[in-house]
Amino acid sequence: SIVPPPSVVRPPPVKKMAPSATRVSARVAAARVAAKPRPKLVAKKVAAKPRPKVAAKKVALRPPAVPPAADLSVPGVGWTSGALHPSLYPYGRRGAADRYGNMRRWIGTGGEGWSRIGDGDPLDDVHQGSSGGGAVAARKNEVDEDGLTEAQSVKALIAQLCEAFYHREWATGTGGGISIRTASNRVFVAPSGLMKENMTAEDMFELDMQGTVVQPPVTPGLRLSACTPLWYVVYGARPSAKAVIHTHSLHAVLATMLDKTETAPCLRLSHLEMLKGVGGHAYDDVLEVPIIDNRPNEGLLAAQLTRALAAYPKANACLVRRHGLYVWGDSWEQAKCQAEAFDYLFEAAVKMNSLGFDAGAPPRGGTYRTAELQPDPSATHPPKREAPHAPTSEQELPTPAKKRPRPDPPATATNGFNAAKDKDNKPDMALIPPPLATTTTGRTVPLLPRDSQILLLDIEGCTTAISFVKDVLFPFVTREIDAHAKAISDADAQRHASALTKDADALHAPDQSAARRNVGEACLKIIARALPPREAMVALVRTMMKGDVKATGLKGLQGEMWRAGYDSGELQGHVYPDFKPMMDWCATHNVRIAIYSSGSIGAQKLLFGNSDAGDLTPYFCGHFDTTSGPKVQATSYTAIARALGADPQCITFVSDAEAELVAAREAGVGHVIMSVR
C-alpha cells in the first residue's frame, strides 16, 4: 500500500485531560458497552448481482516526489534522516510530539539522531552537540524549532528509550533505567518503581551535578531512581559521558556467572566481530568488562563501581553479578548502540560456553597466529580487470593478498624514535589493585602484538630498576674488589689482568668516542707502570667503573664477584612486580622470552636466578650480551634473530635506550617498544 505524504495525512487532534479522568471514562464506556444487549443476527440468503463491466481507463501515474540529493557530509544523513522519503514516516517529530502531548518522542525520525563510535573525526564538534543535548532539543532556557525546551525534549526522549528497552526485555518489571546529562549540566533521570513501557515526560526528575533535585516530576508520589548514586559515579570518573543506561538483561546476568567460582574481576571477550560495536576495539582485540558483586541496595554498589572504573580505565561498561549491566557513552546514541552491542556479546559468550568454547580465548585452529607471519612471495596485488562485471563463479574472484604488518619507517638521527607518535600507555601498564586482581584472572599485564612470537628484553630500565645496577651491583664491586683480588689465585689474577688490558686497548681505538678514549688512555698509563697482576687488576677496574664504561673483560670479572655475593645472600636480584605476571602470560600464550643486555650472560643468569621473585631462569629461551655485537648496531639484532631461528618480524624488542630501538628497527624487528619506568 502507498502511504500518502504528510500533507494529506494528519494525526487526529488529541484532547488533553487529566490521567485519572481518562481512565475513569474508559472504564465507564466499557461497562456501558457490556451492559447493552446484543441483537441476534439472522442469516439471510441474498442473490449475488452480477457486476457491470467497466471499460478500462488509462490513468497517467504521477511519479512520487524524490527528495533532493542528501548531503552525506552532514551527520545522520544516509542513515535515517534525509535518505528516506517523507511518506515513509507520515508522523514526523512534530506529529509525534502532538500525538503524545510532548511527553514522548519517536527515535530515528527527526533527523537529529546521530552517533559515531571513536574519536578524532572532523565532525566531533557536531557529535558533541548531539551528546550535549543539541541534537534532541535546544540549549537550556531556549526552545527548538518545534517549541520544545531542553528539559521537555530530553524527558520525552527518556520515556521513549525506556519503552524501547522494555520491548528488548532489558527493563521489565519496572527494572532498569537511564540517565542523560546535557551540556547545561542538568541530569535527567527516570523514576523508580514505574513500568518502563508506560512512562511519560511528566514522570522524570531533573537534577544538577551535585545530585540535588531541581525539578521534580509532575506526577506525584514518584521516587528517585535507586541507580542515581551510580549515575554520578560514572559522570565523575568519565567526564565525557553524557548518558548511562542500566539494564536487567538476562544475557548480562548469565555472563557474570560464566566463572563458576563467581570471583572473576572481569569478563574477557575476544575474536568476535561485534567487538567493533563497543568502541575502540577490533575483532581480535581483548575486551575486558569489569564485574562487581551485587548488594541488597544499588546505592551500596558505588564504592565497588568506583574501584572498577579506576582499575579498568578503558571500560565503558560494568557488569553487576546476578544483577545486570551499566553502560555509558559520550552521547545517548552511543550509549544505546553500545548497550545493544554488549548484549549481543554477552549472549554470544553464554551460548559459546554451552558449546564448549571460551569467548575470551583465540580460535583453537585456523590461521590466527601463522597466516600473516611468514613472508609470502606471491602476495602481490591482483591484476586489474579491464572492465568491472559481476563474477559468474568463485573462480573469477581474485585471491586477496595476505596482509602483513607494515613496519614503521626507520628512524633517523633527526626524527628519533618518538617523533612519529606519542601514546600514553599508563592505563595499559596499570595493575589491578586488590581485591579485584587475582593471580589467574584479570588484566594484570599489557598484551603483546598478536604476531609476536619472541619477546626480546633489555634489563636495565625494563625488567630491573636502573638504580639496582647503579646503587647496588656496581658499589658492591668497587667495595669488594680489594678483598676479591686477595682471595683469588695467581692464575685467576693474571687472567683478569690480561682481559682488562685488552679492554683498555679497545677503549683507546680511534673509532671509539672521546669519553671512552680518555678512559682507555688512563688505563694504558696504569698498564705502563707494570704493576703486579693483582694491583693492576684493582686499578684498572676502579678506573673503568669510574668512567662508566662497559667492556667484556670488566663484565666477566664483575659477574664473578656478583656470583659470590648472590651465593652468600648479600645480593638479591631486583625485578619489577609486573615482570613475572608478564612472563606467566607469555608462557600461557606460547611467546618465548629472551634477554639481550650489555651485562654478561653469566650476570644475567645470576640476577634472574636469584631474584626477589624467585628463580626466573626457566622462563627464558636465550641470553645474549655484547658478544653478539653492540646493541646500537642493526647487525647484532639480525644475528640474534638467526640464533633464535626466527624471522625478525616476529620479534618484539623492549628497551629504554632510543639508539638500541632504532638499530633494532633498522634490522627489521617487527615491534620496537620503549620502556618508560
PDB file of N, CA, C and O in Angstrom, residues 256-292:
ATOM      1  N   THR A 256      27.793 -12.950  33.837  1.00  0.00           N
ATOM      2  CA  THR A 256      28.541 -12.799  35.086  1.00  0.00           C
ATOM      3  C   THR A 256      28.752 -14.126  35.794  1.00  0.00           C
ATOM      4  O   THR A 256      29.557 -14.201  36.720  1.00  0.00           O
ATOM      5  N   MET A 257      28.046 -15.167  35.361  1.00  0.00           N
ATOM      6  CA  MET A 257      28.124 -16.466  36.024  1.00  0.00           C
ATOM      7  C   MET A 257      28.893 -17.492  35.205  1.00  0.00           C
ATOM      8  O   MET A 257      28.886 -18.682  35.532  1.00  0.00           O
ATOM      9  N   LEU A 258      29.553 -17.049  34.124  1.00  0.00           N
ATOM     10  CA  LEU A 258      30.367 -17.984  33.347  1.00  0.00           C
ATOM     11  C   LEU A 258      31.539 -18.502  34.170  1.00  0.00           C
ATOM     12  O   LEU A 258      32.012 -19.615  33.952  1.00  0.00           O
ATOM     13  N   ASP A 259      32.031 -17.679  35.091  1.00  0.00           N
ATOM     14  CA  ASP A 259      33.037 -18.138  36.043  1.00  0.00           C
ATOM     15  C   ASP A 259      32.313 -18.841  37.185  1.00  0.00           C
ATOM     16  O   ASP A 259      31.591 -18.217  37.957  1.00  0.00           O
ATOM     17  N   LYS A 260      32.501 -20.139  37.281  1.00  0.00           N
ATOM     18  CA  LYS A 260      31.742 -20.929  38.256  1.00  0.00           C
ATOM     19  C   LYS A 260      32.039 -20.519  39.689  1.00  0.00           C
ATOM     20  O   LYS A 260      31.219 -20.697  40.575  1.00  0.00           O
ATOM     21  N   THR A 261      33.248 -19.971  39.924  1.00  0.00           N
ATOM     22  CA  THR A 261      33.570 -19.524  41.279  1.00  0.00           C
ATOM     23  C   THR A 261      32.930 -18.184  41.611  1.00  0.00           C
ATOM     24  O   THR A 261      32.885 -17.796  42.781  1.00  0.00           O
ATOM     25  N   GLU A 262      32.480 -17.462  40.581  1.00  0.00           N
ATOM     26  CA  GLU A 262      31.868 -16.137  40.747  1.00  0.00           C
ATOM     27  C   GLU A 262      32.789 -15.184  41.506  1.00  0.00           C
ATOM     28  O   GLU A 262      32.351 -14.405  42.356  1.00  0.00           O
ATOM     29  N   THR A 263      34.072 -15.254  41.167  1.00  0.00           N
ATOM     30  CA  THR A 263      35.050 -14.349  41.776  1.00  0.00           C
ATOM     31  C   THR A 263      35.848 -13.578  40.733  1.00  0.00           C
ATOM     32  O   THR A 263      36.676 -12.735  41.109  1.00  0.00           O
ATOM     33  N   ALA A 264      35.641 -13.853  39.446  1.00  0.00           N
ATOM     34  CA  ALA A 264      36.428 -13.194  38.402  1.00  0.00           C
ATOM     35  C   ALA A 264      36.185 -11.691  38.426  1.00  0.00           C
ATOM     36  O   ALA A 264      35.043 -11.243  38.529  1.00  0.00           O
ATOM     37  N   PRO A 265      37.247 -10.882  38.341  1.00  0.00           N
ATOM     38  CA  PRO A 265      37.052  -9.428  38.369  1.00  0.00           C
ATOM     39  C   PRO A 265      36.566  -8.851  37.056  1.00  0.00           C
ATOM     40  O   PRO A 265      36.178  -7.687  36.998  1.00  0.00           O
ATOM     41  N   CYS A 266      36.596  -9.642  35.974  1.00  0.00           N
ATOM     42  CA  CYS A 266      36.162  -9.115  34.685  1.00  0.00           C
ATOM     43  C   CYS A 266      35.748 -10.264  33.781  1.00  0.00           C
ATOM     44  O   CYS A 266      36.072 -11.430  34.032  1.00  0.00           O
ATOM     45  N   LEU A 267      35.026  -9.919  32.738  1.00  0.00           N
ATOM     46  CA  LEU A 267      34.666 -10.854  31.674  1.00  0.00           C
ATOM     47  C   LEU A 267      35.517 -10.515  30.467  1.00  0.00           C
ATOM     48  O   LEU A 267      35.522  -9.369  30.004  1.00  0.00           O
ATOM     49  N   ARG A 268      36.251 -11.497  29.958  1.00  0.00           N
ATOM     50  CA  ARG A 268      37.137 -11.289  28.815  1.00  0.00           C
ATOM     51  C   ARG A 268      36.477 -11.841  27.554  1.00  0.00           C
ATOM     52  O   ARG A 268      36.014 -12.984  27.534  1.00  0.00           O
ATOM     53  N   LEU A 269      36.476 -11.025  26.501  1.00  0.00           N
ATOM     54  CA  LEU A 269      35.890 -11.415  25.223  1.00  0.00           C
ATOM     55  C   LEU A 269      36.871 -11.068  24.114  1.00  0.00           C
ATOM     56  O   LEU A 269      37.518 -10.016  24.137  1.00  0.00           O
ATOM     57  N   SER A 270      36.986 -11.950  23.134  1.00  0.00           N
ATOM     58  CA  SER A 270      37.907 -11.705  22.029  1.00  0.00           C
ATOM     59  C   SER A 270      37.439 -12.468  20.804  1.00  0.00           C
ATOM     60  O   SER A 270      36.686 -13.436  20.898  1.00  0.00           O
ATOM     61  N   HIS A 271      37.899 -12.008  19.636  1.00  0.00           N
ATOM     62  CA  HIS A 271      37.642 -12.660  18.357  1.00  0.00           C
ATOM     63  C   HIS A 271      36.144 -12.812  18.090  1.00  0.00           C
ATOM     64  O   HIS A 271      35.644 -13.877  17.754  1.00  0.00           O
ATOM     65  N   LEU A 272      35.449 -11.721  18.280  1.00  0.00           N
ATOM     66  CA  LEU A 272      34.038 -11.621  17.927  1.00  0.00           C
ATOM     67  C   LEU A 272      33.850 -10.324  17.152  1.00  0.00           C
ATOM     68  O   LEU A 272      34.304  -9.260  17.580  1.00  0.00           O
ATOM     69  N   GLU A 273      33.197 -10.395  16.022  1.00  0.00           N
ATOM     70  CA  GLU A 273      33.071  -9.240  15.149  1.00  0.00           C
ATOM     71  C   GLU A 273      32.362  -8.084  15.835  1.00  0.00           C
ATOM     72  O   GLU A 273      32.666  -6.917  15.594  1.00  0.00           O
ATOM     73  N   MET A 274      31.427  -8.394  16.744  1.00  0.00           N
ATOM     74  CA  MET A 274      30.641  -7.338  17.371  1.00  0.00           C
ATOM     75  C   MET A 274      31.458  -6.532  18.379  1.00  0.00           C
ATOM     76  O   MET A 274      30.963  -5.544  18.924  1.00  0.00           O
ATOM     77  N   LEU A 275      32.719  -6.912  18.616  1.00  0.00           N
ATOM     78  CA  LEU A 275      33.575  -6.097  19.468  1.00  0.00           C
ATOM     79  C   LEU A 275      33.738  -4.701  18.904  1.00  0.00           C
ATOM     80  O   LEU A 275      33.992  -3.743  19.640  1.00  0.00           O
ATOM     81  N   LYS A 276      33.595  -4.564  17.592  1.00  0.00           N
ATOM     82  CA  LYS A 276      33.714  -3.249  16.973  1.00  0.00           C
ATOM     83  C   LYS A 276      32.591  -2.318  17.418  1.00  0.00           C
ATOM     84  O   LYS A 276      32.712  -1.105  17.278  1.00  0.00           O
ATOM     85  N   GLY A 277      31.513  -2.868  17.935  1.00  0.00           N
ATOM     86  CA  GLY A 277      30.370  -2.051  18.314  1.00  0.00           C
ATOM     87  C   GLY A 277      30.491  -1.387  19.661  1.00  0.00           C
ATOM     88  O   GLY A 277      29.655  -0.560  20.011  1.00  0.00           O
ATOM     89  N   VAL A 278      31.510  -1.744  20.457  1.00  0.00           N
ATOM     90  CA  VAL A 278      31.625  -1.160  21.791  1.00  0.00           C
ATOM     91  C   VAL A 278      32.650  -0.040  21.832  1.00  0.00           C
ATOM     92  O   VAL A 278      32.902   0.524  22.894  1.00  0.00           O
ATOM     93  N   GLY A 279      33.254   0.297  20.701  1.00  0.00           N
ATOM     94  CA  GLY A 279      34.160   1.431  20.638  1.00  0.00           C
ATOM     95  C   GLY A 279      35.580   1.081  21.022  1.00  0.00           C
ATOM     96  O   GLY A 279      35.819   0.478  22.071  1.00  0.00           O
ATOM     97  N   GLY A 280      36.532   1.434  20.153  1.00  0.00           N
ATOM     98  CA  GLY A 280      37.936   1.264  20.470  1.00  0.00           C
ATOM     99  C   GLY A 280      38.431  -0.158  20.448  1.00  0.00           C
ATOM    100  O   GLY A 280      39.512  -0.446  20.969  1.00  0.00           O
ATOM    101  N   HIS A 281      37.698  -1.093  19.872  1.00  0.00           N
ATOM    102  CA  HIS A 281      38.111  -2.489  19.827  1.00  0.00           C
ATOM    103  C   HIS A 281      37.934  -3.038  18.415  1.00  0.00           C
ATOM    104  O   HIS A 281      36.997  -2.665  17.708  1.00  0.00           O
ATOM    105  N   ALA A 282      38.838  -3.922  18.040  1.00  0.00           N
ATOM    106  CA  ALA A 282      38.757  -4.624  16.766  1.00  0.00           C
ATOM    107  C   ALA A 282      38.396  -6.075  17.017  1.00  0.00           C
ATOM    108  O   ALA A 282      38.295  -6.529  18.164  1.00  0.00           O
ATOM    109  N   TYR A 283      38.230  -6.815  15.946  1.00  0.00           N
ATOM    110  CA  TYR A 283      37.795  -8.213  16.041  1.00  0.00           C
ATOM    111  C   TYR A 283      38.716  -9.036  16.929  1.00  0.00           C
ATOM    112  O   TYR A 283      38.258  -9.848  17.735  1.00  0.00           O
ATOM    113  N   ASP A 284      40.027  -8.848  16.802  1.00  0.00           N
ATOM    114  CA  ASP A 284      40.967  -9.688  17.527  1.00  0.00           C
ATOM    115  C   ASP A 284      41.523  -9.021  18.780  1.00  0.00           C
ATOM    116  O   ASP A 284      42.489  -9.498  19.359  1.00  0.00           O
ATOM    117  N   ASP A 285      40.926  -7.911  19.206  1.00  0.00           N
ATOM    118  CA  ASP A 285      41.319  -7.309  20.478  1.00  0.00           C
ATOM    119  C   ASP A 285      40.713  -8.087  21.641  1.00  0.00           C
ATOM    120  O   ASP A 285      39.827  -8.929  21.457  1.00  0.00           O
ATOM    121  N   VAL A 286      41.183  -7.791  22.829  1.00  0.00           N
ATOM    122  CA  VAL A 286      40.637  -8.403  24.046  1.00  0.00           C
ATOM    123  C   VAL A 286      39.840  -7.334  24.791  1.00  0.00           C
ATOM    124  O   VAL A 286      40.392  -6.320  25.216  1.00  0.00           O
ATOM    125  N   LEU A 287      38.557  -7.560  24.919  1.00  0.00           N
ATOM    126  CA  LEU A 287      37.676  -6.655  25.660  1.00  0.00           C
ATOM    127  C   LEU A 287      37.520  -7.184  27.077  1.00  0.00           C
ATOM    128  O   LEU A 287      37.216  -8.361  27.281  1.00  0.00           O
ATOM    129  N   GLU A 288      37.734  -6.311  28.040  1.00  0.00           N
ATOM    130  CA  GLU A 288      37.562  -6.677  29.440  1.00  0.00           C
ATOM    131  C   GLU A 288      36.457  -5.820  30.052  1.00  0.00           C
ATOM    132  O   GLU A 288      36.574  -4.597  30.107  1.00  0.00           O
ATOM    133  N   VAL A 289      35.405  -6.479  30.497  1.00  0.00           N
ATOM    134  CA  VAL A 289      34.281  -5.801  31.132  1.00  0.00           C
ATOM    135  C   VAL A 289      34.356  -6.104  32.628  1.00  0.00           C
ATOM    136  O   VAL A 289      34.213  -7.261  33.034  1.00  0.00           O
ATOM    137  N   PRO A 290      34.610  -5.109  33.472  1.00  0.00           N
ATOM    138  CA  PRO A 290      34.718  -5.389  34.907  1.00  0.00           C
ATOM    139  C   PRO A 290      33.410  -5.908  35.483  1.00  0.00           C
ATOM    140  O   PRO A 290      32.325  -5.583  35.000  1.00  0.00           O
ATOM    141  N   ILE A 291      33.536  -6.722  36.518  1.00  0.00           N
ATOM    142  CA  ILE A 291      32.380  -7.299  37.214  1.00  0.00           C
ATOM    143  C   ILE A 291      32.489  -6.944  38.692  1.00  0.00           C
ATOM    144  O   ILE A 291      33.542  -7.119  39.304  1.00  0.00           O
ATOM    145  N   ILE A 292      31.403  -6.442  39.249  1.00  0.00           N
ATOM    146  CA  ILE A 292      31.341  -6.181  40.681  1.00  0.00           C
ATOM    147  C   ILE A 292      30.227  -7.026  41.278  1.00  0.00           C
ATOM    148  O   ILE A 292      29.310  -7.463  40.574  1.00  0.00           O
TER     149      ILE A 292
END
